[in-house]
Coordinates of C-alpha atoms in Angstrom, one line a residue:
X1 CA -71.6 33.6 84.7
X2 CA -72.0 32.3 81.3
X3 CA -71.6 28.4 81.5
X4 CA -68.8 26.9 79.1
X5 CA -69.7 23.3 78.8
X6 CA -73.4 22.8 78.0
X7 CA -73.6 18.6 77.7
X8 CA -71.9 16.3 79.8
X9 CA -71.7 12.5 79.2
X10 CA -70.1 9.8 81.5
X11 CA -68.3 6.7 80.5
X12 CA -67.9 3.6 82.6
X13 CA -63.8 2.8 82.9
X14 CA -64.2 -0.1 80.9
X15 CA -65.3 2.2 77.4
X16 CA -62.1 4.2 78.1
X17 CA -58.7 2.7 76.3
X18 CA -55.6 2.9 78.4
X19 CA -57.6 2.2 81.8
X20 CA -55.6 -0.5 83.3
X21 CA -56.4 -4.0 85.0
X22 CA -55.9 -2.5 88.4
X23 CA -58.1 0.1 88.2
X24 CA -60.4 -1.4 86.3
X25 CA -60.7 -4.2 88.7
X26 CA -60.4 -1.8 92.0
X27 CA -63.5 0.8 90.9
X28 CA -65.1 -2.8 90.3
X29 CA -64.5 -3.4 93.8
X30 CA -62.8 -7.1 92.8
X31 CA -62.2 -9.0 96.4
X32 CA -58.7 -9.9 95.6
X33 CA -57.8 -6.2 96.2
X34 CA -59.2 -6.0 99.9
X35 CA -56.3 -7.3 101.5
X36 CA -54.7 -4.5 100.3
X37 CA -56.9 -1.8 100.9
X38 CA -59.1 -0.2 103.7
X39 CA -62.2 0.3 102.1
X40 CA -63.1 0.5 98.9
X41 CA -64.3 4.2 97.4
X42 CA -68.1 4.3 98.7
X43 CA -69.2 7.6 100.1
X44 CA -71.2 5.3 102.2
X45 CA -68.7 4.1 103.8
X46 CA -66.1 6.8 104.5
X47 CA -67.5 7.8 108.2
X48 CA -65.8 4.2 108.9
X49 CA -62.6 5.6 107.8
X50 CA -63.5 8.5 110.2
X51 CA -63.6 6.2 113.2
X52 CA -60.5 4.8 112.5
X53 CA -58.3 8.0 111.9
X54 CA -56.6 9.0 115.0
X55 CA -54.4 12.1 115.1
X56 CA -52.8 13.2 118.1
X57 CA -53.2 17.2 119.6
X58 CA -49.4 17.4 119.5
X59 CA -49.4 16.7 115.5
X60 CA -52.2 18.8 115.1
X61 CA -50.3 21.6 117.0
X62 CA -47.5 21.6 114.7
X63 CA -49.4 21.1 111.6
X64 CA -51.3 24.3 112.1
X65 CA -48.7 26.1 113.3
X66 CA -46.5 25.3 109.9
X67 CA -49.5 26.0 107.6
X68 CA -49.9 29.1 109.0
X69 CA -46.0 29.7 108.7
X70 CA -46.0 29.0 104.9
X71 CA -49.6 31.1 104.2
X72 CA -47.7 34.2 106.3
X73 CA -45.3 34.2 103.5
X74 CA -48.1 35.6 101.2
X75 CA -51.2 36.5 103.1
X76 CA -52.0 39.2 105.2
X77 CA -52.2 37.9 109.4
X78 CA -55.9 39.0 109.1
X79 CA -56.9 37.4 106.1
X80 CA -59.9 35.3 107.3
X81 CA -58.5 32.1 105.7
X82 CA -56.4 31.5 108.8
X83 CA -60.1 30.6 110.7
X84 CA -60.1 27.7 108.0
X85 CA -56.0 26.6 108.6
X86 CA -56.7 26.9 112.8
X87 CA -59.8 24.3 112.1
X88 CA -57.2 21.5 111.5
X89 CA -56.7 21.8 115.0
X90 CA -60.3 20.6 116.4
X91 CA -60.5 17.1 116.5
X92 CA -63.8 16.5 114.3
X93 CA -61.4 17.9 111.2
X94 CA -60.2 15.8 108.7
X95 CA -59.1 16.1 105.1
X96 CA -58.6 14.2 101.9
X97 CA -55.3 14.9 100.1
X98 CA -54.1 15.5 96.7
X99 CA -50.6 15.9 96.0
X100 CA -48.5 16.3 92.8
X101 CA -44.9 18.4 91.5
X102 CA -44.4 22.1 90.7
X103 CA -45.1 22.0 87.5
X104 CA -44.8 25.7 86.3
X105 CA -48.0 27.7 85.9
X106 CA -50.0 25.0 86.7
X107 CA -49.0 22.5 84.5
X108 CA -51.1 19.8 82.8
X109 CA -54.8 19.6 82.8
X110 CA -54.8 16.5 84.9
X111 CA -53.1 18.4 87.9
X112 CA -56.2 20.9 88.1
X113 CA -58.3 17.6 87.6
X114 CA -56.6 16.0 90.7
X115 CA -57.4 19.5 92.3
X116 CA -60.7 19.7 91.3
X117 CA -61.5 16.3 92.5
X118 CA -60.1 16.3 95.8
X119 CA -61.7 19.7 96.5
X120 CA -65.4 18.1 95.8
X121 CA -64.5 14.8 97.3
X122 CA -64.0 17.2 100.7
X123 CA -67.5 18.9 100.1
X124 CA -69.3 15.3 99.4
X125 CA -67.5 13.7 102.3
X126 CA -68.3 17.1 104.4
X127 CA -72.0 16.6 103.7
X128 CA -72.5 13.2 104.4
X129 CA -70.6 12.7 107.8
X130 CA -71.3 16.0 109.0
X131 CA -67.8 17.0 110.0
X132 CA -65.6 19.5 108.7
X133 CA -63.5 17.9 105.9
X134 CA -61.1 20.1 104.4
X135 CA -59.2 19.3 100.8
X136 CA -55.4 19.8 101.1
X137 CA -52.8 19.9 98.4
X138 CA -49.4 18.0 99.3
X139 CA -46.6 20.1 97.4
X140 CA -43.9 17.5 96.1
X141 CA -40.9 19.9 96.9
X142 CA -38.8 17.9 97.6
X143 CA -39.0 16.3 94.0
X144 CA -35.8 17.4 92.3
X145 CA -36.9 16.2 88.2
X146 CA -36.7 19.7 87.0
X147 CA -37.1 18.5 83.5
X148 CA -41.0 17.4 84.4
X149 CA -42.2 20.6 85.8
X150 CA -40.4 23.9 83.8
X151 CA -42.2 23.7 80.6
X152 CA -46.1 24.9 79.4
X153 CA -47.8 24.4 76.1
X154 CA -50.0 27.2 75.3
X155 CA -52.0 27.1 71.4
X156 CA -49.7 24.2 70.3
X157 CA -46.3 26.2 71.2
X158 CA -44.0 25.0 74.2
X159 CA -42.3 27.3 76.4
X160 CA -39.8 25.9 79.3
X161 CA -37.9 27.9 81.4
X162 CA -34.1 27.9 81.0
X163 CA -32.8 26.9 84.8
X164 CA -30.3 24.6 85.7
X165 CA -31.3 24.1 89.2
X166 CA -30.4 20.6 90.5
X167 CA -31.8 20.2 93.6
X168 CA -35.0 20.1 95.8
X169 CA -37.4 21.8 93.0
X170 CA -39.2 23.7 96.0
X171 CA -36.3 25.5 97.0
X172 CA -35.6 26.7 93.3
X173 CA -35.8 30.4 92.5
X174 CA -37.8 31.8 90.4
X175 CA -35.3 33.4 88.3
X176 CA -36.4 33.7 84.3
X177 CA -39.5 33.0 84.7
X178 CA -40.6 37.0 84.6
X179 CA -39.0 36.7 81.2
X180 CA -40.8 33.2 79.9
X181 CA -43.8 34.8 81.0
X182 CA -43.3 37.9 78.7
X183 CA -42.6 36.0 75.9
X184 CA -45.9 34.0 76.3
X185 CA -47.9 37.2 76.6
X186 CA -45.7 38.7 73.7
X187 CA -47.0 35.4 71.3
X188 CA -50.6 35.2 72.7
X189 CA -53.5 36.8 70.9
X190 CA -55.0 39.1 74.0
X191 CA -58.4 37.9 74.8
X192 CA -60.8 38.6 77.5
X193 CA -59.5 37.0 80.1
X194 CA -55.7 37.3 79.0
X195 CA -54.7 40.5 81.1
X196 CA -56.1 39.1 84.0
X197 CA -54.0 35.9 84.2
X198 CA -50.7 37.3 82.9
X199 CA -51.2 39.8 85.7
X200 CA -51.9 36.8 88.6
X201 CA -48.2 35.0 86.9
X202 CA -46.4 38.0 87.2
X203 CA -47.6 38.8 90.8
X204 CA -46.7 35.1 92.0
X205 CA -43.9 33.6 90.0
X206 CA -41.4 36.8 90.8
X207 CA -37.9 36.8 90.4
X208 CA -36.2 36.1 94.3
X209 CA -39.6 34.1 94.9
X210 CA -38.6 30.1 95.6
X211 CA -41.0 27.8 93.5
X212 CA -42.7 26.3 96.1
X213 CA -43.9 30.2 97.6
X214 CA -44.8 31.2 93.8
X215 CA -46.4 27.7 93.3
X216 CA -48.4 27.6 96.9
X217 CA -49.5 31.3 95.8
X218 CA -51.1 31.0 92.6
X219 CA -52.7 27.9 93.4
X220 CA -54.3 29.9 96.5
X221 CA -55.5 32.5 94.1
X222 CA -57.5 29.9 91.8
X223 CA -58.6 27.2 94.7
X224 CA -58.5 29.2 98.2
X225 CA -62.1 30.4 97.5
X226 CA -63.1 26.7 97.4
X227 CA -61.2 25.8 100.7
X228 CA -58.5 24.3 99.5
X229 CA -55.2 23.8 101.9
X230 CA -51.7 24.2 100.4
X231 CA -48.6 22.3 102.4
X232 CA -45.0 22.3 101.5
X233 CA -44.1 19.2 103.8
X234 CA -40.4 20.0 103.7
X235 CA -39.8 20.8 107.1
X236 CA -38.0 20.5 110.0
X237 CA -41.0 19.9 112.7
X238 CA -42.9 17.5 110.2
X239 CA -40.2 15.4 109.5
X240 CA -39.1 15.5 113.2
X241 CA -42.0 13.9 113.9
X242 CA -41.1 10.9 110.7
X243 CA -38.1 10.8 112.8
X244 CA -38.8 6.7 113.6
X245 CA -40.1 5.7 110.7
X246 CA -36.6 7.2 108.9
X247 CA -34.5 5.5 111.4
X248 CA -36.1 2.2 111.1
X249 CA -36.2 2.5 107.3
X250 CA -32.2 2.9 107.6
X251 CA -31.4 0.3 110.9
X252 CA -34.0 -2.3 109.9
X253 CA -35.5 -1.9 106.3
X254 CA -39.0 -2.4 107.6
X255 CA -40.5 -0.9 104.3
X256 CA -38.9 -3.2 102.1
X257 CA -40.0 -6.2 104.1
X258 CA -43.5 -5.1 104.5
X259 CA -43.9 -3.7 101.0
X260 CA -42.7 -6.5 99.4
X261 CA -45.0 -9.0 100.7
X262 CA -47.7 -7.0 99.0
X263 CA -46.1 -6.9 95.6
X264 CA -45.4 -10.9 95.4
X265 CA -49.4 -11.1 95.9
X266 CA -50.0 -8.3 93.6
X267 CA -47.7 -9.6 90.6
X268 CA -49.7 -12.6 90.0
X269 CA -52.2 -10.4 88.1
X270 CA -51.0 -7.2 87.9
X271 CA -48.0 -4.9 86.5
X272 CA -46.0 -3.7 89.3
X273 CA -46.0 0.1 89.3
X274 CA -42.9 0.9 92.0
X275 CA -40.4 -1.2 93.7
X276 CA -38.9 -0.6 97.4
X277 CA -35.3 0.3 97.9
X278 CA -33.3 -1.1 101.0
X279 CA -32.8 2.1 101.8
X280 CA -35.8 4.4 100.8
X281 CA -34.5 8.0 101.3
X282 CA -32.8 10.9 99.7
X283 CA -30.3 13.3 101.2
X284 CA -30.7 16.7 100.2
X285 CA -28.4 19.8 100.4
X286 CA -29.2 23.2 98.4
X287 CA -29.1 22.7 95.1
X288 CA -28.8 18.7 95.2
X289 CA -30.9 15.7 96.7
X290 CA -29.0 12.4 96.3
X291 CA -30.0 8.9 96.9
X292 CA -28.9 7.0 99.8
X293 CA -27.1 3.7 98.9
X294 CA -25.9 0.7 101.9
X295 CA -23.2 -0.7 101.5
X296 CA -22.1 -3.4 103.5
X297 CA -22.5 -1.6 106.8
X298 CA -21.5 2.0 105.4
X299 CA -24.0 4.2 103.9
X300 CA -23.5 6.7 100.7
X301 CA -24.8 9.4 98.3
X302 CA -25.4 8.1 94.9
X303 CA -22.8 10.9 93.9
X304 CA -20.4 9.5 96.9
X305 CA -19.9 12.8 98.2
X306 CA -21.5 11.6 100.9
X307 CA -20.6 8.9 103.2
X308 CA -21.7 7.1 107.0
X309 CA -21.5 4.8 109.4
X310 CA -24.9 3.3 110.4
X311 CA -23.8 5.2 113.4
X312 CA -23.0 8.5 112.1
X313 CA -25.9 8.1 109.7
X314 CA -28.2 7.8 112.5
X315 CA -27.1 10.7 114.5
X316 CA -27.3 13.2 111.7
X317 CA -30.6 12.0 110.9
X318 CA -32.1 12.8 114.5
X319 CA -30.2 16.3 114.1
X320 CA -31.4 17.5 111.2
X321 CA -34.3 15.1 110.0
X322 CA -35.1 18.1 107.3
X323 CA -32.1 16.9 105.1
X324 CA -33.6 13.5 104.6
X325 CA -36.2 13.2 102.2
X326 CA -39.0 9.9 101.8
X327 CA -38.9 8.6 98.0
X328 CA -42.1 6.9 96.8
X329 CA -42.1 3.8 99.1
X330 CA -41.9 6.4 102.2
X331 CA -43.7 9.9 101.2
X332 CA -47.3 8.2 101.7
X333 CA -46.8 7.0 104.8
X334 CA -45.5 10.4 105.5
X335 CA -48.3 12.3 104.4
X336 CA -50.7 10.1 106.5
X337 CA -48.5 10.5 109.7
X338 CA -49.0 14.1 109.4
X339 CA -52.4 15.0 108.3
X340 CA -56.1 14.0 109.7
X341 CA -56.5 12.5 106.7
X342 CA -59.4 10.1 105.4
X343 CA -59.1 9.9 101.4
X344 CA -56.5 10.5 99.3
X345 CA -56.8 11.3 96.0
X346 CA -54.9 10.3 92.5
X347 CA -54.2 8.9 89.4
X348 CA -54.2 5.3 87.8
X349 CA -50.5 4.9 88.3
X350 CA -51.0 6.5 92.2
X351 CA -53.4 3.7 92.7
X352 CA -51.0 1.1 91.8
X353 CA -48.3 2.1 94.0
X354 CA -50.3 2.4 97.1
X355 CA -52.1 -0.4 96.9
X356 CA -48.6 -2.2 97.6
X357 CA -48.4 -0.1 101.3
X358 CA -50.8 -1.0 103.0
X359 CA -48.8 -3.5 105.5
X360 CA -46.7 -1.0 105.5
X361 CA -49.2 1.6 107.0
X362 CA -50.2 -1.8 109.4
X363 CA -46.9 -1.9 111.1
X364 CA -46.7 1.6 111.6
X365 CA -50.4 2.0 113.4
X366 CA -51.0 4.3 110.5
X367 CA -54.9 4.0 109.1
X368 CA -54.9 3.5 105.3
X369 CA -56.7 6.0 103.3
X370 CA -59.4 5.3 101.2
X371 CA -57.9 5.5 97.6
X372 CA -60.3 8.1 95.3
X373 CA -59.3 7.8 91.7
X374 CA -59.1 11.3 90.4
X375 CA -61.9 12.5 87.7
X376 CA -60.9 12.5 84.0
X377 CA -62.1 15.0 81.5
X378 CA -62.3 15.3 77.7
X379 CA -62.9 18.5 76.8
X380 CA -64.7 19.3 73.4
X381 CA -65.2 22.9 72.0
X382 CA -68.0 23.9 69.7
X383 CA -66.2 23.0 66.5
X384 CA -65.1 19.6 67.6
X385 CA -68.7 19.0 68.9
X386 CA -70.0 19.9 65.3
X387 CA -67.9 17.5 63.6
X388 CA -68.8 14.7 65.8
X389 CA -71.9 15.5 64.9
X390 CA -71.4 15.4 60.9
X391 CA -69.9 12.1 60.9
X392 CA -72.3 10.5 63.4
X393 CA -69.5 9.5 66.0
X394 CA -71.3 9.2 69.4
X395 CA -69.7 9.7 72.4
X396 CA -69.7 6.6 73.4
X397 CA -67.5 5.8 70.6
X398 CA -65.3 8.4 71.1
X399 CA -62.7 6.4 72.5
X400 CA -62.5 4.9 69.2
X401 CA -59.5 4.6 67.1
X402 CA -59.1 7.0 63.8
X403 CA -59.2 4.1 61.7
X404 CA -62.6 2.7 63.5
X405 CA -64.1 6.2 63.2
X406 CA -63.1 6.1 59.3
X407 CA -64.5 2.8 58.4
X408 CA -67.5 3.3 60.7
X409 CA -67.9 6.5 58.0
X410 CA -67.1 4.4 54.7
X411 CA -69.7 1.6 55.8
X412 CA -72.1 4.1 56.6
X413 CA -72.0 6.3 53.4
X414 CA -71.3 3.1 50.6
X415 CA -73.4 0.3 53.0
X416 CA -73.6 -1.5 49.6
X417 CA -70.7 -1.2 48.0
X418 CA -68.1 -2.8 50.6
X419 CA -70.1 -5.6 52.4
X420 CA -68.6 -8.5 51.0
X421 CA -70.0 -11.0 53.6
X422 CA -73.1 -12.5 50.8
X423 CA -70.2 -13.3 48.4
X424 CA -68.3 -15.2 51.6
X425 CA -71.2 -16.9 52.9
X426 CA -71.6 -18.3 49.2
X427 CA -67.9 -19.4 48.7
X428 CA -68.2 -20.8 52.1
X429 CA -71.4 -23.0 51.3
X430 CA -69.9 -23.8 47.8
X431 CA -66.6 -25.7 49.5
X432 CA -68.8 -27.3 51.8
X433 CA -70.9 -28.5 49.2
X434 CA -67.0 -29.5 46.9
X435 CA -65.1 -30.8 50.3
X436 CA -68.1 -33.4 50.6
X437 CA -68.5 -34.5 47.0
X438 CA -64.5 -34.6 47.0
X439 CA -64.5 -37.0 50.1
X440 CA -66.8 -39.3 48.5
X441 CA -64.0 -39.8 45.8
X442 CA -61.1 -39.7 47.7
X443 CA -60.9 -38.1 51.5
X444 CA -57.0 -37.8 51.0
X445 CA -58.1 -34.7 49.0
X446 CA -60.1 -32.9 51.9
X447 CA -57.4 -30.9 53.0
X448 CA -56.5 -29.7 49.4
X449 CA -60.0 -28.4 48.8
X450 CA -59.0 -26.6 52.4
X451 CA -56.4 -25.2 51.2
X452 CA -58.3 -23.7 48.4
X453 CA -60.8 -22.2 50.8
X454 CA -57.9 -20.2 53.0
X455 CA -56.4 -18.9 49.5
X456 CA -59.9 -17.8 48.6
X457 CA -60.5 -16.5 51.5
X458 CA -57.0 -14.7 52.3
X459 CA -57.2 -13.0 48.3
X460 CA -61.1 -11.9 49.0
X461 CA -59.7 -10.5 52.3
X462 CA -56.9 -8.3 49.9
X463 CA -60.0 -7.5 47.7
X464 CA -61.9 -6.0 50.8
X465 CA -59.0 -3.9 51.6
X466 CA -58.6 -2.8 48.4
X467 CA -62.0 -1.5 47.9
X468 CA -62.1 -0.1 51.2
X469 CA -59.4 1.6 50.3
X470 CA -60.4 2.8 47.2
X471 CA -63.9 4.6 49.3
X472 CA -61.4 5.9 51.5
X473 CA -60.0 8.0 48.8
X474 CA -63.3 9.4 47.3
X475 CA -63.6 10.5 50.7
X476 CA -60.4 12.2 51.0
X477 CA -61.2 15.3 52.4
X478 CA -63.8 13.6 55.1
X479 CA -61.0 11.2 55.7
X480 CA -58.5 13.7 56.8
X481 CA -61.2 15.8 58.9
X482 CA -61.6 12.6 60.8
X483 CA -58.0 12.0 61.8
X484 CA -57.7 15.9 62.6
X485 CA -60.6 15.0 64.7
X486 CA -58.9 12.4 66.8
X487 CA -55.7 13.6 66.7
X488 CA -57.3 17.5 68.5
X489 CA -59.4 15.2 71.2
X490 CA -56.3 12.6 71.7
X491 CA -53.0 14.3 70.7
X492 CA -50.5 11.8 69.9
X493 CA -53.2 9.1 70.5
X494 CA -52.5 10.4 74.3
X495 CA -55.2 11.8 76.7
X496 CA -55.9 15.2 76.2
X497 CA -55.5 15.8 80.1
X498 CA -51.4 15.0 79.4
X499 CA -51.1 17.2 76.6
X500 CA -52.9 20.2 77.2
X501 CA -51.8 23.0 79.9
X502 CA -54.1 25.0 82.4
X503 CA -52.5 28.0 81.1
X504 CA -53.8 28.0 78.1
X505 CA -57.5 27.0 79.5
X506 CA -56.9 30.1 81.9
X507 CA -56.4 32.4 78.7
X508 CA -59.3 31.3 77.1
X509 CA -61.9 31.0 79.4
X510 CA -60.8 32.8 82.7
X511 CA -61.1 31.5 86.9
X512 CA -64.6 30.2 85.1
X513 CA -63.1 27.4 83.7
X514 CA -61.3 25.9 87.1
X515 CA -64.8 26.4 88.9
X516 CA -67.1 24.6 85.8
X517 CA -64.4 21.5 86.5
X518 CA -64.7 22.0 90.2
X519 CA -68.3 21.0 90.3
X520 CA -68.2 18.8 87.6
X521 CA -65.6 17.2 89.5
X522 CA -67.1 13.8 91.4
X523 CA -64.4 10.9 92.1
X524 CA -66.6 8.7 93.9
X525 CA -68.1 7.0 90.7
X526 CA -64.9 6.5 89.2
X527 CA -66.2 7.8 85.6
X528 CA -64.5 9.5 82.6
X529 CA -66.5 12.6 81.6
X530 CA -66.6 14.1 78.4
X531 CA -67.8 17.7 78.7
X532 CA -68.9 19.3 75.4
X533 CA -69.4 23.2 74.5
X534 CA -72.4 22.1 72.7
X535 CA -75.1 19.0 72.6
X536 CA -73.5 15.5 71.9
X537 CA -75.4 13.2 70.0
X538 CA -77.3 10.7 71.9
X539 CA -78.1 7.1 70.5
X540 CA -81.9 6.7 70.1
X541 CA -83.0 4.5 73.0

C-alpha cells in the first residue's frame, strides 16, 4: 500500500499554542500533580498499574457476556472476533480505554486520534508487560447533546442530520440519515475510494438501526482488524453492579466530598475544568434524560416531571439501575468499576477533569488509571508542504501566528530596508549623551529630555509600522498566500483535528488513512506530530 504521509516531525507540548498549564505541567511530570494521580505516563512503569488492578470473575462474567450481546447485534456467532471479546475473561487481560460521543460518521479527526492512540497504547503496553492488553472504546450513549454529534463537514460544506431526538443519543434512530448520506454522495466528486465508504455508511447507519448499533458497527469495520473493543455501557447488568456507588452518591454525596477536596488543591494553579453536583446523576426515559435535583429531602427531574422521596428514590434505583445515568463526576469511576482496565486515554480537557477523582477512586477501592494524553496530528498535503517550503516556514514554526509568518517573510526578503534598530541605538546614545549635559545645567530638566526620548521613540515605533506596512503591500499576493496558508493548517486559528471530519479523510484516501494514523499513533511521549505528504524543511544543524 502506497504510504500517504512521507515526513513526520514531532513537537514538544511547549512549541504547541493552546496546550494548557495542566498538561503541560503533567507530560512534565511536575510533583505537585502526584497526589492526584497514580503514576505518571511511563511505559516503564505501567506493569505497576498491572499489579494493582483487581477485577473480580463475577465482573468479568458479565462484561463478556454483554459484549458479546451487543457484537451479536451485527456479527455472525462464528465470526472469530468473539475469541478476542471471551479473552476479557482470563485474568492476565486488561485494557486501556478510550471513550467519546456518537458523533455521526465518525466525527472529528480528533475522535479517530483518541482511537488511534488508545489502539497502539494497547500494542506498546502488550509488548512490554507481556499480557494481553486489549484497547476498548467506551460509547457515551447515554450523552443526550444531540446538537454535538449530527453534523459532518466534508470539502468545506456541513451536512447535519435533521432529528429532533431528545434523549439518550444511543437509543436514537437512525432515521434520515440514509437521506444525509445521499446528499453527501450526490455533492462529492467520486474518487477512488468514494464508492467504497458510501457503501460501508449505507450498510451501518440504516433507517430502524439505533445510533449506538450503527455507531458500534462502522467503527468495527475501520478498527476491529486492529483489536479494538466497542462497549455501549448502558445497561442493566453493568449498572447493577454501580448500584452502591449510585446509592451513596444520592444518600450520602460522597463524590462531592471527595472531589472537592481535589479541586481546592488543584485551583491554586490551575483552571478548574468540571465541578461536582450534590447529586451527580441523570434519569433517563426514551426519548429524555433529565437531571436529578435535591431538594430539601425530596429529589426531582430538572423538568419536575419527576419527583422522590430519598426513600422512593432509592428503591427505584435498586429496581431499575439502567434508568439512572453517571454525569461527568461519576461515568469514570464507572468505566473503571467495570473494565480490567490500566490506562485510559484522552484529551487536554479529559486530563483536567480526572485529575480531580482520584480520592474519589480511593474511597471506592477503585485503582486510578494511568492518564495517556491522546496523540495530536497536523496533517499537511503536498500543496501546503510546497508552500511552507517557498516561504521558508519550518515546522517548528508552524505553530506561528499569520502575522509572525508574514513579518518573518518581509524581514527576510527587505533585511535592509526595515531594520530600524542602528537609527534607535543612535537616538538612544544621543539622549544619553543630552540627559547628561542637561543635568550639568539644571537636573530639574532630566525628565523633560525623557520625555523627549519616549515621543521619539513612540513616533519611530509608528514609522516602523508604517514601513512595514508599506513591504507588506508590495508583497500582496505572497501576503495573502500566507494567511491562506495558516488559515487551511488552523481553520479559524482552531486545531485542524476540531475542524476537519474523518469522512472526508475516508473519501480521499480510503481504510489507508486510519491505519497510517494507527501506527503513527504513540501517546506515551506526549508529542504533537505534524505529518506531511511531502519532505518538510529541516533547519541546518
Amino acid at each position: 500500500m502506497k504510504l500517504i504521509y512521507s515526513d513526520k516531525y514531532t513537537l514538544e507540548p511547549g512549541q504547541v499554542a493552546g496546550f494548557s498549564k495542566i498538561v503541560t505541567d503533567y507530560l512534565s511530570q511536575d510533583p505537585f500533580l502526584e497526589d492526584f494521580i497514580q503514576f505518571f505516563p511511563k511505559l516503564e512503569t505501567i506493569a505497576q498499574m498491572i499489579q494493582v488492578k483487581k477485577v473480580s470473575d463475577k465482573t468479568r462474567e458479565i462484561l463478556v457476556s454483554i459484549i458479546k450481546q451487543q457484537y451479536q447485534q451485527f456479527l455472525s456467532s462464528d465470526h472469530p472476533f468473539y475469541h478476542k471479546i471471551q479473552s476479557l475473561y482470563d485474568v492476565n487481560t486488561f485494557s486501556v480505554c478510550a471513550g467519546h460521543q456518537l458523533n455521526i460518521f465518525g466525527g472529528p479527526l480528533y475522535c479517530l486520534y483518541k482511537i488511534a492512540s488508545c489502539i497502539n497504547a494497547a500494542r506498546q503496553i502488550s509488548k512490554c508487560t507481556g499480557k494481553n492488553v486489549l484497547p476498548v472504546f467506551w460509547l457515551a450513549s447515554e450523552d443526550h447533546d444531540m446538537e454535538e454529534i449530527k453534523f459532518t463537514e466534508v470539502f468545506g460544506k456541513r451536512y447535519e442530520w435533521e432529528t429532533d431526538w431528545k434523549g439518550a443519543s444511543g437509543k436514537a434512530e437512525c432515521k434520515g440519515l440514509e437521506e444525509l448520506i445521499a446528499q453527501i454522495l450526490s455533492d462529492v466528486r467520486p474518487s477512488e475510494h468514494s464508492s467504497k465508504v458510501f457503501s460501508l455508511l449505507k450498510k451501518c447507519y440504516q433507517n430502524g438501526k439505533s445510533l449506538s448499533l450503527a455507531t458500534r458497527e462502522f467503527l468495527h469495520e475501520l478498527f476491529g482488524s486492529y483489536g479494538l473493543i466497542l462497549l455501549d455501557a448502558d445497561d442493566h447488568s453493568l449498572k447493577k453492579m454501580f448500584l452502591p456507588v449510585m446509592l451513596d452518591d444520592i444518600q450520602m454525596h460522597s463524590a462531592k466530598e471527595t472531589v472537592n477536596q481535589s479541586i481546592e488543591k488543584l485551583r491554586s494553579r490551575y483552571h478548574i475544568q468540571m465541578n461536582p453536583r450534590t447529586v451527580n446523576l441523570f434519569y433517563m426515559t426514551t426519548g429524555s434524560r433529565e437531571r436529578i435535583i435535591q431538594d430539601n429531602e425530596s429529589f426531582r427531574t430538572t423538568d419536575s416531571d419527576r419527583a422522590w422521596t430519598l426513600e422512593s428514590l432509592s428503591s427505584e434505583l435498586k429496581m431499575h439501575p439502567e434508568r439512572f445515568s453517571p454525569n461527568v463526576t461519576l461515568r469514570p469511576l464507572y468505566q473503571e468499576s467495570v473494565l480490567p482496565n490500566i490506562a485510559t486515554v484522552g484529551g487536554p480537557a479529559e486530563l483536567a477533569y480526572w485529575l480531580e477523582l482520584k480520592h474519589m477512586f480511593e474511597k471506592w477501592s477503585v485503582s486510578f488509571p494511568m492518564f495517556l494524553l491522546r496523540n495530536s496530528f497536523l496533517l499537511v498535503d503536498k500543496i501546503a508542504c510546497s508552500k511552507l517550503e517557498k516561504y521558508h516556514i519550518y515546522p517548528e514554526h508552524i505553530f506561528d501566528t499569520s502575522d509572525a509568518w508574514i513579518r518573518s517573510y518581509v524581514n527576510e526578503k527587505f533585511p535592509s530596508q526595515i531594520d530600524l534598530d542602528n537609527y534607535k541605538n543612535g537616538l538612544k546614545h544621543t539622549i544619553d549623551k543630552l540627559s547628561n549635559d542637561v543635568s550639568k545645567i539644571d537636573k530639574s530638566l532630566v525628565p523633560s529630555v525623557q520625555s523627549v526620548q519616549v515621543s521619539l521613540e513612540k513616533s519611530i515605533a509608528n514609522l516602523e509600522t508604517k514601513i512595514f506596512r508599506a513591504l507588506k503591500k508590495k508583497q500582496e499576493n505572497d501576503v495573502e498566500q500566507l494567511k491562506s496558508l495558516r488559515e487551511k493548517l488552523f481553520p479559524s486559528d482552531v486545531l485542524q483535528e476540531r475542524k476537519e471530519y474523518l469522512l472526508q479523510y475516508l473519501i480521499m484516501y480510503g481504510l489507508g488513512f486510519v491505519a497510517e494514523i494507527v501506527d503513527h499513533a504513540d501517546p506515551f511521549p506526549g508529542k504533537f506530530t505534524v505529518l506531511a505528504e511531502s519532505k518538510l524543511l529541516r533547519a541546518k544543524s
